[in-house]
Coordinates of C-alpha atoms and ligand atoms in Angstrom, one line a residue:
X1154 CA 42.8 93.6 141.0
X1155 CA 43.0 92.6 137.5
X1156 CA 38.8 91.9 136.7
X1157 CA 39.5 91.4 132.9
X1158 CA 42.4 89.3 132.9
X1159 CA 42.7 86.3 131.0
X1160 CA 44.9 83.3 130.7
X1161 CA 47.5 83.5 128.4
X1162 CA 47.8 80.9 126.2
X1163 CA 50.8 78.4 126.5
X1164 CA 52.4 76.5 123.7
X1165 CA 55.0 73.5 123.5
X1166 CA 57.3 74.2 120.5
X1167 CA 60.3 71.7 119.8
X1168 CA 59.4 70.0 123.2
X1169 CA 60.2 73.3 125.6
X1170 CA 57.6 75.0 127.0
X1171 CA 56.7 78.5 125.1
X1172 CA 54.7 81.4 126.9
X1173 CA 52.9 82.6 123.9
X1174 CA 52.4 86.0 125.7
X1175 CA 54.9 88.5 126.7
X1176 CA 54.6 92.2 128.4
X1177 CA 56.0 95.5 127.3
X1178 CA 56.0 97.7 130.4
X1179 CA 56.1 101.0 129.1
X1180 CA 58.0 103.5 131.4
X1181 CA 60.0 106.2 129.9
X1182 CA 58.8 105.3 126.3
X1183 CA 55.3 106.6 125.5
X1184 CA 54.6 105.5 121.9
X1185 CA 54.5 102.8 119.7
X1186 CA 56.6 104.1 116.6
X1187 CA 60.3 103.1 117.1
X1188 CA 60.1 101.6 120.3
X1189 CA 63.1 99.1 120.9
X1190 CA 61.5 96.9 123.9
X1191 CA 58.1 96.9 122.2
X1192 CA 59.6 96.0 118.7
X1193 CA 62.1 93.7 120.1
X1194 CA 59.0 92.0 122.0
X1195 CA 56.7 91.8 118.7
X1196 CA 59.7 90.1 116.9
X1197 CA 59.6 87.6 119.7
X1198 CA 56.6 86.0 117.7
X1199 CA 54.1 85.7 120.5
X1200 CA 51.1 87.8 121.6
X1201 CA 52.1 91.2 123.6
X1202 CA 50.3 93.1 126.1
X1203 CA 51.5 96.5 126.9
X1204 CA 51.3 98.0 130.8
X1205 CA 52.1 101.3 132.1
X1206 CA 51.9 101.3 135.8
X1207 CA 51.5 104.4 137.9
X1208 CA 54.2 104.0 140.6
X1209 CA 53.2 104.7 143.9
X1210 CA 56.6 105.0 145.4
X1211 CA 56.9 108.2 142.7
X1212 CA 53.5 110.1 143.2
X1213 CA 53.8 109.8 147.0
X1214 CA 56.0 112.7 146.5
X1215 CA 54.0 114.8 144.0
X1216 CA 51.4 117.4 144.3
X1217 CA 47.5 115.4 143.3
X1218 CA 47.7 118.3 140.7
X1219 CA 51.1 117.9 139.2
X1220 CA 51.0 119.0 135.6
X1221 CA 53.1 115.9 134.4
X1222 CA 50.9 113.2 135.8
X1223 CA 48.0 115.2 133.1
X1224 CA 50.7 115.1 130.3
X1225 CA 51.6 111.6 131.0
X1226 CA 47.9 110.7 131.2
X1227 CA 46.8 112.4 128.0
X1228 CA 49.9 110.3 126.4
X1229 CA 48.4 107.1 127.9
X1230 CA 44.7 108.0 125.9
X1231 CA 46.2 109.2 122.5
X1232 CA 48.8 105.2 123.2
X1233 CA 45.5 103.0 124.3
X1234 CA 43.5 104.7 120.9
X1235 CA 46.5 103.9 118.6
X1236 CA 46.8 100.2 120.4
X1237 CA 43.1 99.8 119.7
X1238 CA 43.3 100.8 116.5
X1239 CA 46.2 98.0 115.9
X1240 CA 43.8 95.5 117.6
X1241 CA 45.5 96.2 121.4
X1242 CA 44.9 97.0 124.5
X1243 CA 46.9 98.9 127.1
X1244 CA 47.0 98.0 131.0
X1245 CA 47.4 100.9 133.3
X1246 CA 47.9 100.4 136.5
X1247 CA 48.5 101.8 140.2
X1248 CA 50.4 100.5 142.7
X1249 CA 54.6 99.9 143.2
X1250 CA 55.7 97.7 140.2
X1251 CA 58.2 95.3 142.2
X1252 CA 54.7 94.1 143.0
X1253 CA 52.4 94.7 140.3
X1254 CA 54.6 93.9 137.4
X1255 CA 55.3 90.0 138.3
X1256 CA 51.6 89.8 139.6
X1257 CA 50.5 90.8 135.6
X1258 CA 52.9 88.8 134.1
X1259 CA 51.6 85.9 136.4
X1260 CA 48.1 86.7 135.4
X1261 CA 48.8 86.5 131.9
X1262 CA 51.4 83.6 132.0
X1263 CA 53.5 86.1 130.4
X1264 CA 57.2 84.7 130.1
X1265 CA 59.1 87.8 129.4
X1266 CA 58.5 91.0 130.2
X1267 CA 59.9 93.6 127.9
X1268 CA 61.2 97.2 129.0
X1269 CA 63.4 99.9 127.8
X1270 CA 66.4 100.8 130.2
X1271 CA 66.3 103.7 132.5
X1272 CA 69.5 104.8 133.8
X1273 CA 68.2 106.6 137.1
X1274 CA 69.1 105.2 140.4
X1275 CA 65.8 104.4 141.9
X1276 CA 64.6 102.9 138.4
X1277 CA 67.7 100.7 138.2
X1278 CA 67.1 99.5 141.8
X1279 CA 63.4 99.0 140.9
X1280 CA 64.4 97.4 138.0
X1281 CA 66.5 94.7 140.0
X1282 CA 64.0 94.1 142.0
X1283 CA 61.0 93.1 139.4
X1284 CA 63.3 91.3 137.7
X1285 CA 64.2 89.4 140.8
X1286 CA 60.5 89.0 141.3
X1287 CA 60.2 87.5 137.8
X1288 CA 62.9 85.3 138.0
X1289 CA 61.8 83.2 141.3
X1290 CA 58.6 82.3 139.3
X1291 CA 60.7 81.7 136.3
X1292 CA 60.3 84.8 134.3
X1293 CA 62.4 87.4 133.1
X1294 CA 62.9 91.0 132.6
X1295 CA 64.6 92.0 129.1
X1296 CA 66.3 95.4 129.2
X1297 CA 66.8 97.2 126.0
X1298 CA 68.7 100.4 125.0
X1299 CA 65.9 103.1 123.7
X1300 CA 66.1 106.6 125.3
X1301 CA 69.8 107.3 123.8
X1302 CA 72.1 106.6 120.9
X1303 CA 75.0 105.5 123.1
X1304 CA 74.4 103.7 127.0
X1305 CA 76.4 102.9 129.9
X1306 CA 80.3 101.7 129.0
X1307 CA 79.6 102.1 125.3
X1308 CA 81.8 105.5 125.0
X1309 CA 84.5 105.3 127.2
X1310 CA 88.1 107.7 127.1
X1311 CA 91.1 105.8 126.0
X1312 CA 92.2 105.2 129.5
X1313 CA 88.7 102.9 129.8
X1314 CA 87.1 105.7 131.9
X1315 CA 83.7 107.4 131.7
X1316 CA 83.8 110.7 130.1
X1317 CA 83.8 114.2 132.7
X1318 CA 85.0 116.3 130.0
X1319 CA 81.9 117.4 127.6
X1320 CA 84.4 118.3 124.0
X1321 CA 85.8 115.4 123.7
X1322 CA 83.0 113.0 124.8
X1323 CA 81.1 114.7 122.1
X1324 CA 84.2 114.0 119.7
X1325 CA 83.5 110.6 120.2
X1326 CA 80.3 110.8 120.1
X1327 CA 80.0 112.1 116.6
X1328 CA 83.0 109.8 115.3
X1329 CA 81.2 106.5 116.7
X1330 CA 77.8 107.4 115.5
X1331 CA 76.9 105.2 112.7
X1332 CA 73.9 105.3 110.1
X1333 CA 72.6 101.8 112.5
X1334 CA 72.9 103.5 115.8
X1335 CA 69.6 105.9 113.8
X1336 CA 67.8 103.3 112.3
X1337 CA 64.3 103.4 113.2
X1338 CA 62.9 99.8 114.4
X1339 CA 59.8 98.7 112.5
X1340 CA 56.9 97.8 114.2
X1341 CA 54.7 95.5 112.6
X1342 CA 52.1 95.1 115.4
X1343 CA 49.1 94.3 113.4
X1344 CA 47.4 90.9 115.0
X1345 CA 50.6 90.4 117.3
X1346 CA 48.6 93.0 119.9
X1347 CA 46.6 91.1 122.4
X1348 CA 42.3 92.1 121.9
X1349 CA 40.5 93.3 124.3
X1350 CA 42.3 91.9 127.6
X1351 CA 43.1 95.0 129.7
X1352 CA 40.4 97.3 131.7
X1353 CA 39.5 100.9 130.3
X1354 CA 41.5 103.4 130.8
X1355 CA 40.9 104.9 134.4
X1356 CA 40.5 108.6 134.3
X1357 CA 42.6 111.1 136.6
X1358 CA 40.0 111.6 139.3
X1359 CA 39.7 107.5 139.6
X1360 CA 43.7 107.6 140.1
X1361 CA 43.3 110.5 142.6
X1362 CA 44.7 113.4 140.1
X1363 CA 43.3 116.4 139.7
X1364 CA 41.9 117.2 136.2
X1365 CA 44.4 117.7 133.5
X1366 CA 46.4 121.3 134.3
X1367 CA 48.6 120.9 130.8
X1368 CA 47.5 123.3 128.3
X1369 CA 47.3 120.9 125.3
X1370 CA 47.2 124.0 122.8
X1371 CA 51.0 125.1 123.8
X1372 CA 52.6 121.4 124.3
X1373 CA 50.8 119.4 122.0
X1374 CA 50.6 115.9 123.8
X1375 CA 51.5 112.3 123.2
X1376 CA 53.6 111.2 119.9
X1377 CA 50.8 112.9 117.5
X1378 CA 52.2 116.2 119.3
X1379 CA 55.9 115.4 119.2
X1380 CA 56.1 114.5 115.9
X1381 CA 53.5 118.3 115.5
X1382 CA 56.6 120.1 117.7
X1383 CA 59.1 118.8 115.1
X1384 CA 57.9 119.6 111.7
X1385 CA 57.4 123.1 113.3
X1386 CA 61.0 122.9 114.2
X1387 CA 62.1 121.4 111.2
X1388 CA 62.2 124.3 109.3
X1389 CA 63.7 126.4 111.8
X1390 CA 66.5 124.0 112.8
X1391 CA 68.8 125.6 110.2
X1392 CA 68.9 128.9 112.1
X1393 CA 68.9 127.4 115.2
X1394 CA 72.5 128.5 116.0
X1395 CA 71.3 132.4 115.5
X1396 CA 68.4 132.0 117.6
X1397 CA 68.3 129.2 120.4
X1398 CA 69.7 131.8 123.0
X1399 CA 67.0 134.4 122.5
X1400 CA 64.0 133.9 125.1
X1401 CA 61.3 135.6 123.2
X1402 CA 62.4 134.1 120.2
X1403 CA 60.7 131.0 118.4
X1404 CA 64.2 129.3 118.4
X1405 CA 64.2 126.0 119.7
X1406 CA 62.9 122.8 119.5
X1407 CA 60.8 122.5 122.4
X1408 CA 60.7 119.0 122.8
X1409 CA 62.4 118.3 125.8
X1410 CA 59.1 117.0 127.6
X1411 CA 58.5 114.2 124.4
X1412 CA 62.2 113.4 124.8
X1413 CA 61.5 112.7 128.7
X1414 CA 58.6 110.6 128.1
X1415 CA 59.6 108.9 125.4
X1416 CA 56.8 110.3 123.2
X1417 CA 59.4 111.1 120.5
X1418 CA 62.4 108.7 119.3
X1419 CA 66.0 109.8 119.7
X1420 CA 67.0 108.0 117.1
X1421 CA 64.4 109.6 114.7
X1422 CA 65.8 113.4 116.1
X1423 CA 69.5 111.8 115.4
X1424 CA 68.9 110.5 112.3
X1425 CA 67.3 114.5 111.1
X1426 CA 70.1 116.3 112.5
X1427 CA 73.0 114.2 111.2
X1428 CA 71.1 114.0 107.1
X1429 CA 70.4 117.8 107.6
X1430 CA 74.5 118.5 108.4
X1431 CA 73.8 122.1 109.2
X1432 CA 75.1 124.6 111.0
X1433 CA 71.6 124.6 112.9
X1434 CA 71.7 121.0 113.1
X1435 CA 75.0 120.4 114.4
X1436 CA 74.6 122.6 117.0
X1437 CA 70.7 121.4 117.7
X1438 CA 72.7 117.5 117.5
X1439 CA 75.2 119.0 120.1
X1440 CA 72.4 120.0 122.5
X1441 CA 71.3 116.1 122.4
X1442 CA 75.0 115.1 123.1
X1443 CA 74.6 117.0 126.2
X1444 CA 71.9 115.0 127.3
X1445 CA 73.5 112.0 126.6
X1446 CA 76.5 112.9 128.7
X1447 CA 74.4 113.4 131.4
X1448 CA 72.8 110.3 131.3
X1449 CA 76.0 108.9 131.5
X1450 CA 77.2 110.6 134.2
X1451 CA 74.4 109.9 135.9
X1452 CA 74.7 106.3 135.3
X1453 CA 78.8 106.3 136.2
X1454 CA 78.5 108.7 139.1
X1455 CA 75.0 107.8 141.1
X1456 CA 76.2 109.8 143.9
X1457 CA 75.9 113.0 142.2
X1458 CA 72.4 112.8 142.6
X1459 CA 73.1 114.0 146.6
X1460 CA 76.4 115.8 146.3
X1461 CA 78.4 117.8 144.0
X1462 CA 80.4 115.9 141.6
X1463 CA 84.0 117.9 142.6
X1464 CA 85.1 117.0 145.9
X1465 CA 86.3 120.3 146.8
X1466 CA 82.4 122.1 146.8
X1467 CA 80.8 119.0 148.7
X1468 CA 80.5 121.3 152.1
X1469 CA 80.6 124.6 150.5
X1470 CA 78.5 126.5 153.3
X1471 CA 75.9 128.5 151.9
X1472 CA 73.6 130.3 154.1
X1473 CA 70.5 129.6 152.9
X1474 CA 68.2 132.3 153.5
X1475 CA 64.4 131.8 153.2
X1476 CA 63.4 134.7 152.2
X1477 CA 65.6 134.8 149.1
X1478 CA 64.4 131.4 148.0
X1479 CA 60.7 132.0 148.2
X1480 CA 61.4 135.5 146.3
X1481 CA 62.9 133.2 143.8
X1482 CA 60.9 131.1 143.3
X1483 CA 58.1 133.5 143.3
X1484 CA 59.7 136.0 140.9
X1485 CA 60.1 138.6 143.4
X1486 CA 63.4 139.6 143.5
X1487 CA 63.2 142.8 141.4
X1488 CA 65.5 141.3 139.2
X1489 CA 63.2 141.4 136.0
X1490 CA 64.5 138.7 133.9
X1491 CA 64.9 136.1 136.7
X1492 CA 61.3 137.1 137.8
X1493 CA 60.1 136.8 134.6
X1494 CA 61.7 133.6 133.8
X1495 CA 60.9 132.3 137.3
X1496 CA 56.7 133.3 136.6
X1497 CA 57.3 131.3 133.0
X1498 CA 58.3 128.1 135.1
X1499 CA 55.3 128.7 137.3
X1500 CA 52.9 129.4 134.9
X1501 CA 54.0 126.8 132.1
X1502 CA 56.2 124.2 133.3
X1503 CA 58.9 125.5 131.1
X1504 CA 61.6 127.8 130.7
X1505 CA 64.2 129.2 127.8
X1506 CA 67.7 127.1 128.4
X1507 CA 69.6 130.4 128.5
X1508 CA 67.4 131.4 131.1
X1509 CA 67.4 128.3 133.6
X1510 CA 71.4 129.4 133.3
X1511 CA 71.1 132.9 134.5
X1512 CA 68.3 132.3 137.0
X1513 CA 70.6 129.2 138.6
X1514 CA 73.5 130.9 138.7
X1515 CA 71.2 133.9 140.5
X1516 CA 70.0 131.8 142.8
X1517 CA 73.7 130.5 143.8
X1518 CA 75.9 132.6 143.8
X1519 CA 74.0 136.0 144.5
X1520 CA 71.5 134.9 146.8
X1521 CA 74.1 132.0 148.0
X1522 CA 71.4 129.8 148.4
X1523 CA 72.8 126.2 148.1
X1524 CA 72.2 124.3 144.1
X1525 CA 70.1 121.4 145.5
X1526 CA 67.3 124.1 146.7
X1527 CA 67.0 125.2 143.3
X1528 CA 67.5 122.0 141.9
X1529 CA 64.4 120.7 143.6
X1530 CA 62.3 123.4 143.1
X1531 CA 62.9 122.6 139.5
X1532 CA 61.9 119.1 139.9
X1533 CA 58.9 120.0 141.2
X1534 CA 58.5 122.4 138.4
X1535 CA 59.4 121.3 135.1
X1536 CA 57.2 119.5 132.7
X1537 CA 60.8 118.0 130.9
X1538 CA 62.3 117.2 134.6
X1539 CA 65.1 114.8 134.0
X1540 CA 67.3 113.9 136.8
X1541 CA 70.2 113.5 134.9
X1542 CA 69.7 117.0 132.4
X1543 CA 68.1 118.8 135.8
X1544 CA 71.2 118.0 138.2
X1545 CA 73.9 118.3 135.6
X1546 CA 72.3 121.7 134.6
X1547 CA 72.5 122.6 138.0
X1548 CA 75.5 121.4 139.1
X1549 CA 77.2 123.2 135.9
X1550 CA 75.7 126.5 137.2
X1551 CA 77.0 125.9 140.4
X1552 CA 80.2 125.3 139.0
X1553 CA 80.5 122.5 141.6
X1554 CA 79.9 119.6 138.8
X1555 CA 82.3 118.1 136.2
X1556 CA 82.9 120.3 133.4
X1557 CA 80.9 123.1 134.8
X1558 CA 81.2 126.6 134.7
X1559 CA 84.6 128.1 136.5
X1560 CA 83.4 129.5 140.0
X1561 CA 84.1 132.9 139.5
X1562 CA 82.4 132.9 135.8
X1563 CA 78.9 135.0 137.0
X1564 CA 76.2 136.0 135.1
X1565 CA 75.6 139.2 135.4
X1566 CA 71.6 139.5 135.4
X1567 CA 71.5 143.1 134.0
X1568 CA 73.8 142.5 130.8
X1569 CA 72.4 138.8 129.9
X1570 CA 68.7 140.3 129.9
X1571 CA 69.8 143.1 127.7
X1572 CA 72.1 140.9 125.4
X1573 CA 69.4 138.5 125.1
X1574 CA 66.1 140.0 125.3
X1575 CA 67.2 144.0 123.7
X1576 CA 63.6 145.0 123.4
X1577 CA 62.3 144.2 126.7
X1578 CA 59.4 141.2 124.9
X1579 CA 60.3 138.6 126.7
X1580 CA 60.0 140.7 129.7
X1581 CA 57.0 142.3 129.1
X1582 CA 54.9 138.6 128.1
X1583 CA 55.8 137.6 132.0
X1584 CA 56.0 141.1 133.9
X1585 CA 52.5 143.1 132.8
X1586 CA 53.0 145.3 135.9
X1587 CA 56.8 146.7 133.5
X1588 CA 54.6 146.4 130.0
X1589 CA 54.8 150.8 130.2
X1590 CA 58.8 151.0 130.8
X1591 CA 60.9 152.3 127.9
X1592 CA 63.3 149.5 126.4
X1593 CA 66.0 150.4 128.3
X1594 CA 64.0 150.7 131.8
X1595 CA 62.7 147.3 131.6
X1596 CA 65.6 145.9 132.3
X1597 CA 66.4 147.6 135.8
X1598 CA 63.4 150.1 136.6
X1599 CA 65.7 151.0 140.1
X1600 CA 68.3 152.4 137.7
X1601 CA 66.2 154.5 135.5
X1602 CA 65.8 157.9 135.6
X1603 CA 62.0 158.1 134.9
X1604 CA 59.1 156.0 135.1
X1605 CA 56.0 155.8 133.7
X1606 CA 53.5 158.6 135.3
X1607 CA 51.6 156.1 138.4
X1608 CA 54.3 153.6 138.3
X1609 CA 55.4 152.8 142.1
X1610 CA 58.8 150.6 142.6
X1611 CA 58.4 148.9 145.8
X1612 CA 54.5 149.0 145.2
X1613 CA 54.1 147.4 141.9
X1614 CA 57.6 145.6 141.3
X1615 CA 60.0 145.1 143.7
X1616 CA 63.1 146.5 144.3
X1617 CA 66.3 144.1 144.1
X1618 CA 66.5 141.9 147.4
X1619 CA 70.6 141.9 147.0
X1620 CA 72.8 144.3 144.9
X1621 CA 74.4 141.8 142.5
X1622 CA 78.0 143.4 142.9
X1623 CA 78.5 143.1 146.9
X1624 CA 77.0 139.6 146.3
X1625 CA 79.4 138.0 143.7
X1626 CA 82.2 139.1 146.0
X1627 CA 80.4 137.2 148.2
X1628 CA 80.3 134.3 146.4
X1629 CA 84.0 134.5 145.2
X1630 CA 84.7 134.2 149.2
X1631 CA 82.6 131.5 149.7
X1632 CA 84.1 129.4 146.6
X1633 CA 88.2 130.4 147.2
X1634 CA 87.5 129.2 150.4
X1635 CA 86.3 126.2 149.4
Ligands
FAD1014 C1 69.7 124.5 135.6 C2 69.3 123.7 134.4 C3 68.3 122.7 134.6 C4 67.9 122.0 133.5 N1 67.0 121.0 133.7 C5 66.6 120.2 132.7 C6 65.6 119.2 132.9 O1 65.2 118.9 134.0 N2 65.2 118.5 131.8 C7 65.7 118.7 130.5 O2 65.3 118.0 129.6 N3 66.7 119.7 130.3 C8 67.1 120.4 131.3 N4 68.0 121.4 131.1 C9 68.6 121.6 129.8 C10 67.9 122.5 128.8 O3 67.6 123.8 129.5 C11 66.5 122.0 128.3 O4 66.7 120.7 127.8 C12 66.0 122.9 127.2 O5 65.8 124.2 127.6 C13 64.7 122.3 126.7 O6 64.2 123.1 125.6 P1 64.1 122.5 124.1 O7 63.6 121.1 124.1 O8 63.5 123.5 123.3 O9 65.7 122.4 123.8 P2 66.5 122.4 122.4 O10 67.4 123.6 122.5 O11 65.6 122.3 121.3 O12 67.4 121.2 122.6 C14 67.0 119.9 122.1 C15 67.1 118.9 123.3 O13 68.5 118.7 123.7 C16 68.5 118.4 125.1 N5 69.2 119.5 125.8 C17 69.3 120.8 125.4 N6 70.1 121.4 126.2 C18 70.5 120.5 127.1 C19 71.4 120.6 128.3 N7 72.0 121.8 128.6 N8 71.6 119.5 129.0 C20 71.0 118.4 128.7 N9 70.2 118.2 127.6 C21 70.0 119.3 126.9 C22 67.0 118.4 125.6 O14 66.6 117.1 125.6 C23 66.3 119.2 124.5 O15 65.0 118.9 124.3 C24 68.5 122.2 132.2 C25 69.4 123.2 132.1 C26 69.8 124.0 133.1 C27 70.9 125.0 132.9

């Protein structure tokens, strides 16, 4: 399998036996800069190889054409230039890595193999299982904290519990955050890179993808791109409190796929927020709290993955109709701004924060269509999926997770697209068939008087599949019985 391998050398130093080789399997981490397993593997003081390996056990259940395998694959080129560059290589492989991982590390006589942690719960059950694979040949798997300033038990309440409560987990966040916890690690990889040892980079096709389907020119790729997305941002962080709720609005970051794939370092986004002090920073900084107390969650609560974290809305029967889910997801429910934040998740992968709020509540509690639907439609969807961000955005829609939403808090579709987009522009970018409706038509064409001469509702935009009053009541049943 591996045709270019080569032998690793092996030293004796002080009479113990020395792999002078180790690996850094890069997972969630795309780049070299700041990198905690890779750093912490250079300072080891042997040779290091770096691997990615394209897990079979994930793609089985993606489409061949699935835009992140292109945007992770695009990383993988700009990574195996820069590692050539330093005098490198990069590995990438195919296959499950509870087999491939200790197979390369045998290969190579590597002795460690480095990796940053990953707090989902088939990762951390992979995880176990290379390392066990490593350790019967007498190897081992070093985990390191990368992807967040604060992991697992490190923030816990007084009580010695895991945060559920999002105020004062952040409270805690900002008083234990420390100048060190945003230090950037320096990677001095010159010569410490292994030459020419791994195979070319495979292209898509050879791994069975379909050609790349990200468009490069709006999400700039790999850590070149990340670091492009945040000078851009970096002038606009200061108003980000004004503006990050305003869809057609250049107002946030938009890094949220870098921050999934590791192409950008929290630490380095930390560090930014925290020296700018802001108004816009703060409340950017606040945004990558949430994330962390998701990841948290996620890591003290597994089972939220399948169920909804109160107890209570576990068997909340939702009917579940069909039809309303494909009109959904298809942006056909004559509801403009959830059909035209629904075609901007289609078309790009992406969609406005404020809007993934208004179209999940939408989707449960007027078309009662159970979270997890819309959760994995999502997944399938988003360029930034993150289990941990995607369910508890979800379940905080739903209002069935910790801290969420009260259940009979519901957006009401009409008034959040005309609080948030007044002028119709967001509207018009995703609904070209409403481009000729007056400002205040746009928002519900089956409540305005007139309509442009040869504009047809029910021919060229739908009418609304539910009337959003009769359905909240609806779903104020459904919950109080709950
Ligand atoms: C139903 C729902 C599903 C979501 N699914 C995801 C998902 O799969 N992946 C994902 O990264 N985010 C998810 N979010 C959170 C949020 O919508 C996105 O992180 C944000 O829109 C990304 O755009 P940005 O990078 O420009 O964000 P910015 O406003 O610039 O925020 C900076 C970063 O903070 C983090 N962040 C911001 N808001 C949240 C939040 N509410 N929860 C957790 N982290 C946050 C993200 O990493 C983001 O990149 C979801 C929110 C909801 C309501």
């Amino acid at each position: 399998m591996y045709g270019h391998a080569f032998i690793g050398m092996v030293v004796i130093l002080g009479g113990s036996m020395v792999s002078s080789v180790s690996l850094c399997w890069l997972r969630r981490d795309l780049r070299l800069q700041d990198n905690t397993a890779l750093c912490r593997a250079l300072q080891s003081g042997g040779l290091v190889q770096c691997v990615f390996v394209f897990d079979t056990r994930i793609l089985s259940e993606l489409a061949s054409d699935d835009r992140r395998l292109a945007f992770i694959w695009l990383a993988l080129q700009q990574l195996q230039a820069e590692l050539t560059a330093l005098g490198g290589s990069l590995w990438v492989l195919q296959g499950d890595p509870v087999a491939v991982i200790p197979a390369l590390a045998r290969q190579l006589s590597a002795g460690e193999v480095y990796a940053n942690r990953d707090y989902e719960p088939y990762a951390r059950g992979r995880d176990e299982q290379v390392s066990q694979g490593l350790v019967e040949e007498g190897r081992r798997l070093l985990l390191f904290k990368d992807q967040v300033i604060f992991e697992q038990d490190e923030l816990l309440t007084a009580a010695g519990k895991p945060y559920t409560v999002f105020t004062p987990y952040c409270k805690t966040w900002l008083r234990m955050v420390t100048p060190a916890h945003t230090a950037c690690w320096e990677a001095v990889c010159r010569g410490r890179l292994r030459v020419g040892a791994a195979p070319a980079l495979p292209s898509l096709a050879e791994l069975g993808f379909a050609e790349a389907q990200v468009d490069v020119g709006k999400m700039p790729i790999g850590s070149v791109g990340a670091q492009q997305l945040l000078v851009d941002f970096q002038h606009r962080m200061p108003r980000y409190h004004l503006q990050r709720d305003y869809p057609a609005v250049k107002g946030v970051s938009y890094l949220s796929t870098h921050l999934r794939f590791g192409t950008v370092s929290i630490r380095q986004l930390v560090g930014l927020a925290l020296a700018d002090g802001g108004e816009g920073a703060i409340c950017w900084l606040k945004e990558l709290i949430w994330r962390e107390f998701y990841q948290q969650l996620l890591w003290h609560f597994p089972q939220v993955v399948e169920q909804s974290f109160k107890p209570q809305y576990v068997d909340l029967a939702f009917p579940n109709d069909p039809v309303y889910l494909q009109c959904w997801q298809q942006g056909k429910t004559g509801y403009p701004i959830i059909d035209a934040a629904m075609r901007q998740l289609n078309q790009t992968g992406y969609m406005h924060n404020r809007l993934r709020m208004v179209v999940a509540s939408f989707l449960v509690k007027d078309l009662l269509v159970d979270w997890r639907l819309g959760e994995r439609y999502f997944a399938q969807q988003l360029l930034d999926f993150d289990l941990a961000a995607n369910n508890g955005g979800w379940q905080w829609a739903a209002s069935t997770g910790c801290d969420a939403q009260p259940y009979f808090r519901i957006f009401n579709p009409l008034s959040q697209s005309q609080r948030f987009d007044p002028k119709g522009k967001f509207l018009r970018r995703y609904l070209p068939e409403l481009a000729e409706l007056d400002n205040k038509a746009i928002h519900a064409p089956c409540l305005a008087k007139q309509l442009p001469a040869g504009f047809s509702l029910g021919r060229d935009y739908p009418w609304p599949i539910v009337d959003h009053a009769q359905q909240r009541e609806k779903a104020l049943a459904l919950f109080a019985r709950a």
